Amino acid sequence: MVRPTAQRRTVAHLRATFGVSERRACAVLKVHRRTIRYRSRRPDDGVLRQRLRDLASERRRFGYRRLGCLLAREGMAVNHKKPLRIYREEGLAVRRRRGRKRALGTRAPMNVPQGPNQRWSLDFVSDAFSDGRRFHILAVVDDFSRECLALVADTSLSGKRVARELDTLIATRGKPLMIVSDNGSEFISRAILTWTQANGVEWHYIQPGKPTQNAFVESFNGRLRDECLNETLFHGLRHARQVLADWRDDYNNIRPHSTLGGMSPAQFATFRAGGIPAALSVLQHTNQTRGLYL
């Protein structure tokens, strides 16, 4: 019986059970009467508490920091301690999933592109429908703005299909200077080699067994699996495509990104329109603060 709330409950129980006075109950328990009579003058946080619960139920994999960013966008600007206190009182802590072992060795600072469309990262993610059938997702990420450029879901994705999806992206966004991927069979196929020669795009393959060399899309894949794939039971390919499209729109336009100073990728791209040096300053400051290394 350490916390004042527990002491108040115990004193109330003694008084109700044995009919003793407050003075007698406090003397028996060796509790100061001021502690029992104290009434909190803390302002009512009912609206903030309810909104935090609603956001946590909508985004079950968000911690209190990202939820705090969403609250600030809605005009509920408070310091970081109040959302943390309510977050703990409401039992909203995110259950940690077991991570994989990480490679040891010398780490070098990650080189950040100097502007959008300079480097795209590609990778595949797999999942299953409710009936057990497998399907694959091609993820394309802009390494500068962290925007998800495409989430292509299908039961089979060949090198020719990857080339067609890249042509569609280039038609709307322009041609990147470099594309980074692993050594998967789809990426080293004859169709991709022909495509790179025809479009004049440099294609960089990471070393086998070194996924950290493609860290931007690997980090994105972790968020995709944690916040979308593991939270959804897919009934078919049409359902999967719709869910992925909605999540991609939310990721690009609403979800706070820690390495972008709490902005969403779309907000960061808009901010970058005011000048690339200003956007780079946000990235460099955030990366130096968080120690972003390979």
CSV table of C-alpha atoms in Angstrom, one decimal:
chain,number,residue,atom,x,y,z
A,1,MET,CA,0.0,0.0,0.0
A,2,VAL,CA,2.3,2.7,-1.3
A,3,ARG,CA,0.3,4.8,-3.8
A,4,PRO,CA,-2.1,7.5,-2.3
A,5,THR,CA,-5.0,6.0,-4.2
A,6,ALA,CA,-4.5,2.6,-2.5
A,7,GLN,CA,-4.2,4.4,0.9
A,8,ARG,CA,-7.5,6.2,0.3
A,9,ARG,CA,-9.3,3.0,-0.6
A,10,THR,CA,-8.0,1.3,2.5
A,11,VAL,CA,-9.1,4.1,4.8
A,12,ALA,CA,-12.5,4.1,3.2
A,13,HIS,CA,-12.7,0.4,3.7
A,14,LEU,CA,-11.8,0.6,7.4
A,15,ARG,CA,-14.3,3.3,8.0
A,16,ALA,CA,-17.1,1.5,6.2
A,17,THR,CA,-16.4,-1.9,7.8
A,18,PHE,CA,-15.6,-0.9,11.4
A,19,GLY,CA,-17.4,2.4,11.7
A,20,VAL,CA,-14.3,4.3,12.9
A,21,SER,CA,-13.5,7.9,12.2
A,22,GLU,CA,-11.1,9.1,9.6
A,23,ARG,CA,-8.6,10.1,12.3
A,24,ARG,CA,-8.6,6.6,13.8
A,25,ALA,CA,-8.3,4.9,10.5
A,26,CYS,CA,-5.3,7.1,9.5
A,27,ALA,CA,-3.6,6.5,12.9
A,28,VAL,CA,-4.0,2.7,12.5
A,29,LEU,CA,-2.6,2.7,9.0
A,30,LYS,CA,0.0,5.4,9.8
A,31,VAL,CA,-1.2,7.6,6.9
A,32,HIS,CA,-1.3,11.3,7.0
A,33,ARG,CA,-4.8,12.8,6.9
A,34,ARG,CA,-3.8,15.4,4.3
A,35,THR,CA,-3.0,12.5,1.9
A,36,ILE,CA,-6.5,11.1,2.4
A,37,ARG,CA,-8.3,14.5,2.1
A,38,TYR,CA,-6.3,15.6,-1.0
A,39,ARG,CA,-8.4,16.1,-4.1
A,40,SER,CA,-6.7,16.4,-7.5
A,41,ARG,CA,-6.7,19.8,-9.1
A,42,ARG,CA,-5.5,18.3,-12.4
A,43,PRO,CA,-7.7,19.5,-15.3
A,44,ASP,CA,-10.1,17.0,-16.9
A,45,ASP,CA,-8.4,15.0,-19.7
A,46,GLY,CA,-11.5,13.2,-20.7
A,47,VAL,CA,-11.5,14.4,-24.3
A,48,LEU,CA,-7.8,13.8,-24.8
A,49,ARG,CA,-8.1,10.4,-23.1
A,50,GLN,CA,-11.0,9.3,-25.3
A,51,ARG,CA,-9.3,10.6,-28.5
A,52,LEU,CA,-6.1,8.7,-27.6
A,53,ARG,CA,-8.0,5.5,-27.0
A,54,ASP,CA,-9.8,6.0,-30.4
A,55,LEU,CA,-6.5,6.6,-32.2
A,56,ALA,CA,-4.9,3.6,-30.5
A,57,SER,CA,-7.7,1.3,-31.5
A,58,GLU,CA,-7.5,2.5,-35.1
A,59,ARG,CA,-3.7,2.2,-35.2
A,60,ARG,CA,-2.8,-0.6,-32.9
A,61,ARG,CA,0.9,-0.7,-33.8
A,62,PHE,CA,1.5,3.0,-33.1
A,63,GLY,CA,3.3,4.0,-29.9
A,64,TYR,CA,2.6,7.1,-27.8
A,65,ARG,CA,5.0,9.3,-29.9
A,66,ARG,CA,3.2,8.8,-33.2
A,67,LEU,CA,-0.2,9.0,-31.5
A,68,GLY,CA,1.0,12.3,-30.0
A,69,CYS,CA,1.9,13.6,-33.5
A,70,LEU,CA,-1.6,12.8,-34.6
A,71,LEU,CA,-3.1,14.5,-31.6
A,72,ALA,CA,-1.0,17.6,-32.3
A,73,ARG,CA,-2.3,17.7,-35.9
A,74,GLU,CA,-5.8,17.8,-34.5
A,75,GLY,CA,-5.0,20.8,-32.3
A,76,MET,CA,-4.5,18.9,-29.0
A,77,ALA,CA,-1.0,20.2,-28.6
A,78,VAL,CA,0.4,18.9,-25.2
A,79,ASN,CA,3.9,18.0,-24.0
A,80,HIS,CA,5.1,14.5,-24.5
A,81,LYS,CA,4.6,13.5,-20.8
A,82,LYS,CA,0.8,13.8,-20.7
A,83,PRO,CA,0.1,11.4,-23.7
A,84,LEU,CA,2.7,9.0,-22.2
A,85,ARG,CA,0.9,9.1,-18.8
A,86,ILE,CA,-2.5,8.5,-20.3
A,87,TYR,CA,-1.1,5.9,-22.6
A,88,ARG,CA,0.2,3.9,-19.7
A,89,GLU,CA,-2.9,4.4,-17.5
A,90,GLU,CA,-5.1,3.1,-20.3
A,91,GLY,CA,-2.9,0.1,-21.0
A,92,LEU,CA,-2.3,1.0,-24.6
A,93,ALA,CA,1.3,-0.3,-24.8
A,94,VAL,CA,2.1,-2.0,-28.1
A,95,ARG,CA,3.0,-5.6,-27.7
A,96,ARG,CA,6.5,-6.2,-29.0
A,97,ARG,CA,7.0,-8.9,-31.6
A,98,ARG,CA,10.1,-11.0,-31.4
A,99,GLY,CA,12.7,-9.6,-33.7
A,100,ARG,CA,15.3,-11.4,-35.8
A,101,LYS,CA,19.0,-11.5,-35.0
A,102,ARG,CA,21.0,-8.7,-36.4
A,103,ALA,CA,24.4,-8.9,-38.1
A,104,LEU,CA,27.4,-7.7,-36.1
A,105,GLY,CA,30.4,-5.9,-37.5
A,106,THR,CA,31.6,-2.4,-38.4
A,107,ARG,CA,28.8,0.0,-39.3
A,108,ALA,CA,29.1,3.0,-41.7
A,109,PRO,CA,26.8,6.0,-42.0
A,110,MET,CA,23.9,5.6,-44.4
A,111,ASN,CA,24.2,7.9,-47.5
A,112,VAL,CA,21.0,9.9,-48.0
A,113,PRO,CA,20.0,10.9,-51.6
A,114,GLN,CA,20.1,14.6,-52.3
A,115,GLY,CA,16.6,14.8,-53.8
A,116,PRO,CA,13.5,12.9,-54.9
A,117,ASN,CA,13.6,10.5,-57.8
A,118,GLN,CA,17.3,10.0,-57.4
A,119,ARG,CA,17.2,6.5,-56.0
A,120,TRP,CA,14.3,4.0,-55.7
A,121,SER,CA,14.4,0.8,-53.6
A,122,LEU,CA,12.6,-2.3,-54.7
A,123,ASP,CA,11.8,-5.5,-52.7
A,124,PHE,CA,9.2,-8.3,-52.5
A,125,VAL,CA,7.0,-9.1,-49.5
A,126,SER,CA,4.9,-12.3,-49.4
A,127,ASP,CA,1.7,-13.1,-47.5
A,128,ALA,CA,-1.2,-15.5,-47.7
A,129,PHE,CA,-5.0,-15.4,-48.2
A,130,SER,CA,-7.4,-16.8,-45.7
A,131,ASP,CA,-7.5,-20.1,-47.7
A,132,GLY,CA,-3.8,-20.5,-47.5
A,133,ARG,CA,-2.8,-19.4,-51.0
A,134,ARG,CA,0.3,-17.3,-51.2
A,135,PHE,CA,0.6,-13.9,-53.0
A,136,HIS,CA,3.5,-11.5,-53.4
A,137,ILE,CA,3.8,-7.7,-53.1
A,138,LEU,CA,6.2,-5.5,-55.0
A,139,ALA,CA,7.2,-2.5,-52.9
A,140,VAL,CA,8.8,0.6,-54.5
A,141,VAL,CA,10.1,3.3,-52.2
A,142,ASP,CA,11.7,6.7,-52.9
A,143,ASP,CA,14.8,6.8,-50.6
A,144,PHE,CA,14.7,10.6,-50.2
A,145,SER,CA,11.1,11.3,-49.3
A,146,ARG,CA,10.4,7.8,-48.0
A,147,GLU,CA,7.2,7.8,-50.2
A,148,CYS,CA,5.8,4.4,-51.1
A,149,LEU,CA,5.5,4.8,-54.9
A,150,ALA,CA,3.8,1.4,-55.5
A,151,LEU,CA,2.4,-1.7,-53.8
A,152,VAL,CA,1.7,-4.2,-56.6
A,153,ALA,CA,0.0,-7.4,-55.3
A,154,ASP,CA,-0.4,-10.5,-57.4
A,155,THR,CA,0.0,-14.3,-57.2
A,156,SER,CA,2.9,-14.1,-59.5
A,157,LEU,CA,5.3,-11.2,-60.3
A,158,SER,CA,7.8,-11.9,-63.1
A,159,GLY,CA,10.6,-9.7,-64.3
A,160,LYS,CA,8.5,-8.5,-67.2
A,161,ARG,CA,5.7,-7.5,-64.8
A,162,VAL,CA,8.2,-5.6,-62.7
A,163,ALA,CA,9.5,-3.8,-65.9
A,164,ARG,CA,5.9,-2.8,-66.8
A,165,GLU,CA,5.2,-1.4,-63.3
A,166,LEU,CA,8.4,0.6,-63.5
A,167,ASP,CA,7.3,2.0,-66.9
A,168,THR,CA,4.0,3.1,-65.3
A,169,LEU,CA,5.8,4.8,-62.5
A,170,ILE,CA,8.2,6.6,-64.8
A,171,ALA,CA,5.3,7.9,-66.9
A,172,THR,CA,3.9,9.7,-63.8
A,173,ARG,CA,7.0,10.5,-61.8
A,174,GLY,CA,9.9,10.6,-64.1
A,175,LYS,CA,13.0,8.5,-64.4
A,176,PRO,CA,15.1,7.7,-61.4
A,177,LEU,CA,18.9,7.9,-61.5
A,178,MET,CA,19.4,4.6,-59.7
A,179,ILE,CA,17.3,1.6,-58.6
A,180,VAL,CA,18.5,-0.6,-55.7
A,181,SER,CA,17.4,-4.2,-55.2
A,182,ASP,CA,18.6,-7.6,-54.0
A,183,ASN,CA,19.6,-10.4,-56.2
A,184,GLY,CA,16.2,-12.0,-56.6
A,185,SER,CA,15.4,-14.0,-59.7
A,186,GLU,CA,12.9,-11.3,-60.9
A,187,PHE,CA,15.5,-8.5,-60.6
A,188,ILE,CA,18.3,-10.3,-62.4
A,189,SER,CA,16.1,-11.6,-65.2
A,190,ARG,CA,16.8,-10.9,-68.9
A,191,ALA,CA,13.7,-8.6,-68.9
A,192,ILE,CA,15.1,-6.3,-66.3
A,193,LEU,CA,18.6,-6.2,-67.9
A,194,THR,CA,16.9,-5.3,-71.2
A,195,TRP,CA,14.8,-2.6,-69.4
A,196,THR,CA,17.8,-1.0,-67.7
A,197,GLN,CA,19.7,-0.8,-71.0
A,198,ALA,CA,16.7,0.7,-72.9
A,199,ASN,CA,16.0,3.3,-70.2
A,200,GLY,CA,19.5,4.2,-69.2
A,201,VAL,CA,18.8,3.6,-65.5
A,202,GLU,CA,21.6,2.4,-63.2
A,203,TRP,CA,20.6,-0.7,-61.3
A,204,HIS,CA,22.5,-1.5,-58.2
A,205,TYR,CA,22.5,-5.0,-56.6
A,206,ILE,CA,23.3,-5.3,-52.9
A,207,GLN,CA,25.6,-8.0,-51.7
A,208,PRO,CA,24.0,-11.4,-51.1
A,209,GLY,CA,22.9,-11.8,-47.5
A,210,LYS,CA,23.2,-8.1,-46.7
A,211,PRO,CA,19.6,-6.7,-46.6
A,212,THR,CA,20.9,-3.7,-44.6
A,213,GLN,CA,22.4,-2.4,-47.8
A,214,ASN,CA,18.8,-1.9,-48.9
A,215,ALA,CA,17.7,-0.5,-45.6
A,216,PHE,CA,15.1,2.0,-46.7
A,217,VAL,CA,12.8,-0.6,-48.3
A,218,GLU,CA,13.6,-3.1,-45.6
A,219,SER,CA,12.4,-0.7,-43.0
A,220,PHE,CA,9.3,0.0,-45.0
A,221,ASN,CA,8.6,-3.7,-45.3
A,222,GLY,CA,8.8,-4.0,-41.6
A,223,ARG,CA,6.2,-1.3,-41.1
A,224,LEU,CA,4.0,-2.8,-43.9
A,225,ARG,CA,4.0,-6.2,-42.3
A,226,ASP,CA,3.6,-4.9,-38.7
A,227,GLU,CA,0.8,-2.4,-39.4
A,228,CYS,CA,-1.0,-3.9,-42.3
A,229,LEU,CA,-0.3,-7.5,-43.3
A,230,ASN,CA,-0.3,-8.8,-39.7
A,231,GLU,CA,-3.4,-6.9,-38.9
A,232,THR,CA,-5.6,-8.0,-41.9
A,233,LEU,CA,-7.1,-11.3,-43.0
A,234,PHE,CA,-7.1,-11.2,-46.8
A,235,HIS,CA,-10.0,-12.9,-48.5
A,236,GLY,CA,-8.8,-12.6,-52.1
A,237,LEU,CA,-6.6,-10.7,-54.5
A,238,ARG,CA,-9.1,-7.9,-55.0
A,239,HIS,CA,-9.5,-7.4,-51.2
A,240,ALA,CA,-5.7,-7.4,-50.8
A,241,ARG,CA,-5.2,-4.7,-53.5
A,242,GLN,CA,-7.9,-2.5,-51.9
A,243,VAL,CA,-6.4,-2.8,-48.4
A,244,LEU,CA,-2.9,-2.1,-49.7
A,245,ALA,CA,-4.1,0.9,-51.7
A,246,ASP,CA,-5.8,2.4,-48.6
A,247,TRP,CA,-2.8,1.7,-46.4
A,248,ARG,CA,-0.4,3.2,-48.9
A,249,ASP,CA,-2.5,6.4,-49.1
A,250,ASP,CA,-2.5,6.6,-45.3
A,251,TYR,CA,1.3,5.9,-45.1
A,252,ASN,CA,2.1,8.6,-47.6
A,253,ASN,CA,-0.3,11.3,-46.4
A,254,ILE,CA,-1.2,10.8,-42.8
A,255,ARG,CA,1.2,8.5,-40.9
A,256,PRO,CA,4.0,10.4,-39.1
A,257,HIS,CA,7.5,9.3,-40.1
A,258,SER,CA,10.1,9.5,-37.3
A,259,THR,CA,13.0,10.2,-39.6
A,260,LEU,CA,11.1,13.0,-41.3
A,261,GLY,CA,10.7,15.0,-38.1
A,262,GLY,CA,7.1,13.7,-37.5
A,263,MET,CA,5.9,14.7,-41.0
A,264,SER,CA,4.3,12.3,-43.4
A,265,PRO,CA,6.2,11.6,-46.7
A,266,ALA,CA,3.7,13.8,-48.6
A,267,GLN,CA,4.1,16.6,-46.1
A,268,PHE,CA,7.9,16.3,-46.4
A,269,ALA,CA,7.7,16.4,-50.2
A,270,THR,CA,5.6,19.6,-49.9
A,271,PHE,CA,8.1,21.0,-47.5
A,272,ARG,CA,10.9,20.1,-49.8
A,273,ALA,CA,9.3,22.2,-52.5
A,274,GLY,CA,10.4,25.2,-50.5
A,275,GLY,CA,14.0,24.2,-51.2
A,276,ILE,CA,16.1,21.0,-51.1
A,277,PRO,CA,18.6,22.3,-48.5
A,278,ALA,CA,15.7,22.9,-46.1
A,279,ALA,CA,14.5,19.3,-46.5
A,280,LEU,CA,18.0,17.9,-46.2
A,281,SER,CA,18.5,19.8,-43.0
A,282,VAL,CA,15.5,17.9,-41.5
A,283,LEU,CA,16.9,14.6,-42.6
A,284,GLN,CA,20.5,15.3,-41.5
A,285,HIS,CA,19.4,16.6,-38.1
A,286,THR,CA,17.0,13.7,-37.5
A,287,ASN,CA,19.5,11.1,-38.6
A,288,GLN,CA,22.3,12.5,-36.5
A,289,THR,CA,20.0,12.7,-33.5
A,290,ARG,CA,18.8,9.1,-33.9
A,291,GLY,CA,22.2,7.7,-35.1
A,292,LEU,CA,20.9,6.2,-38.4
A,293,TYR,CA,23.5,3.7,-39.4
A,294,LEU,CA,23.7,0.5,-41.5
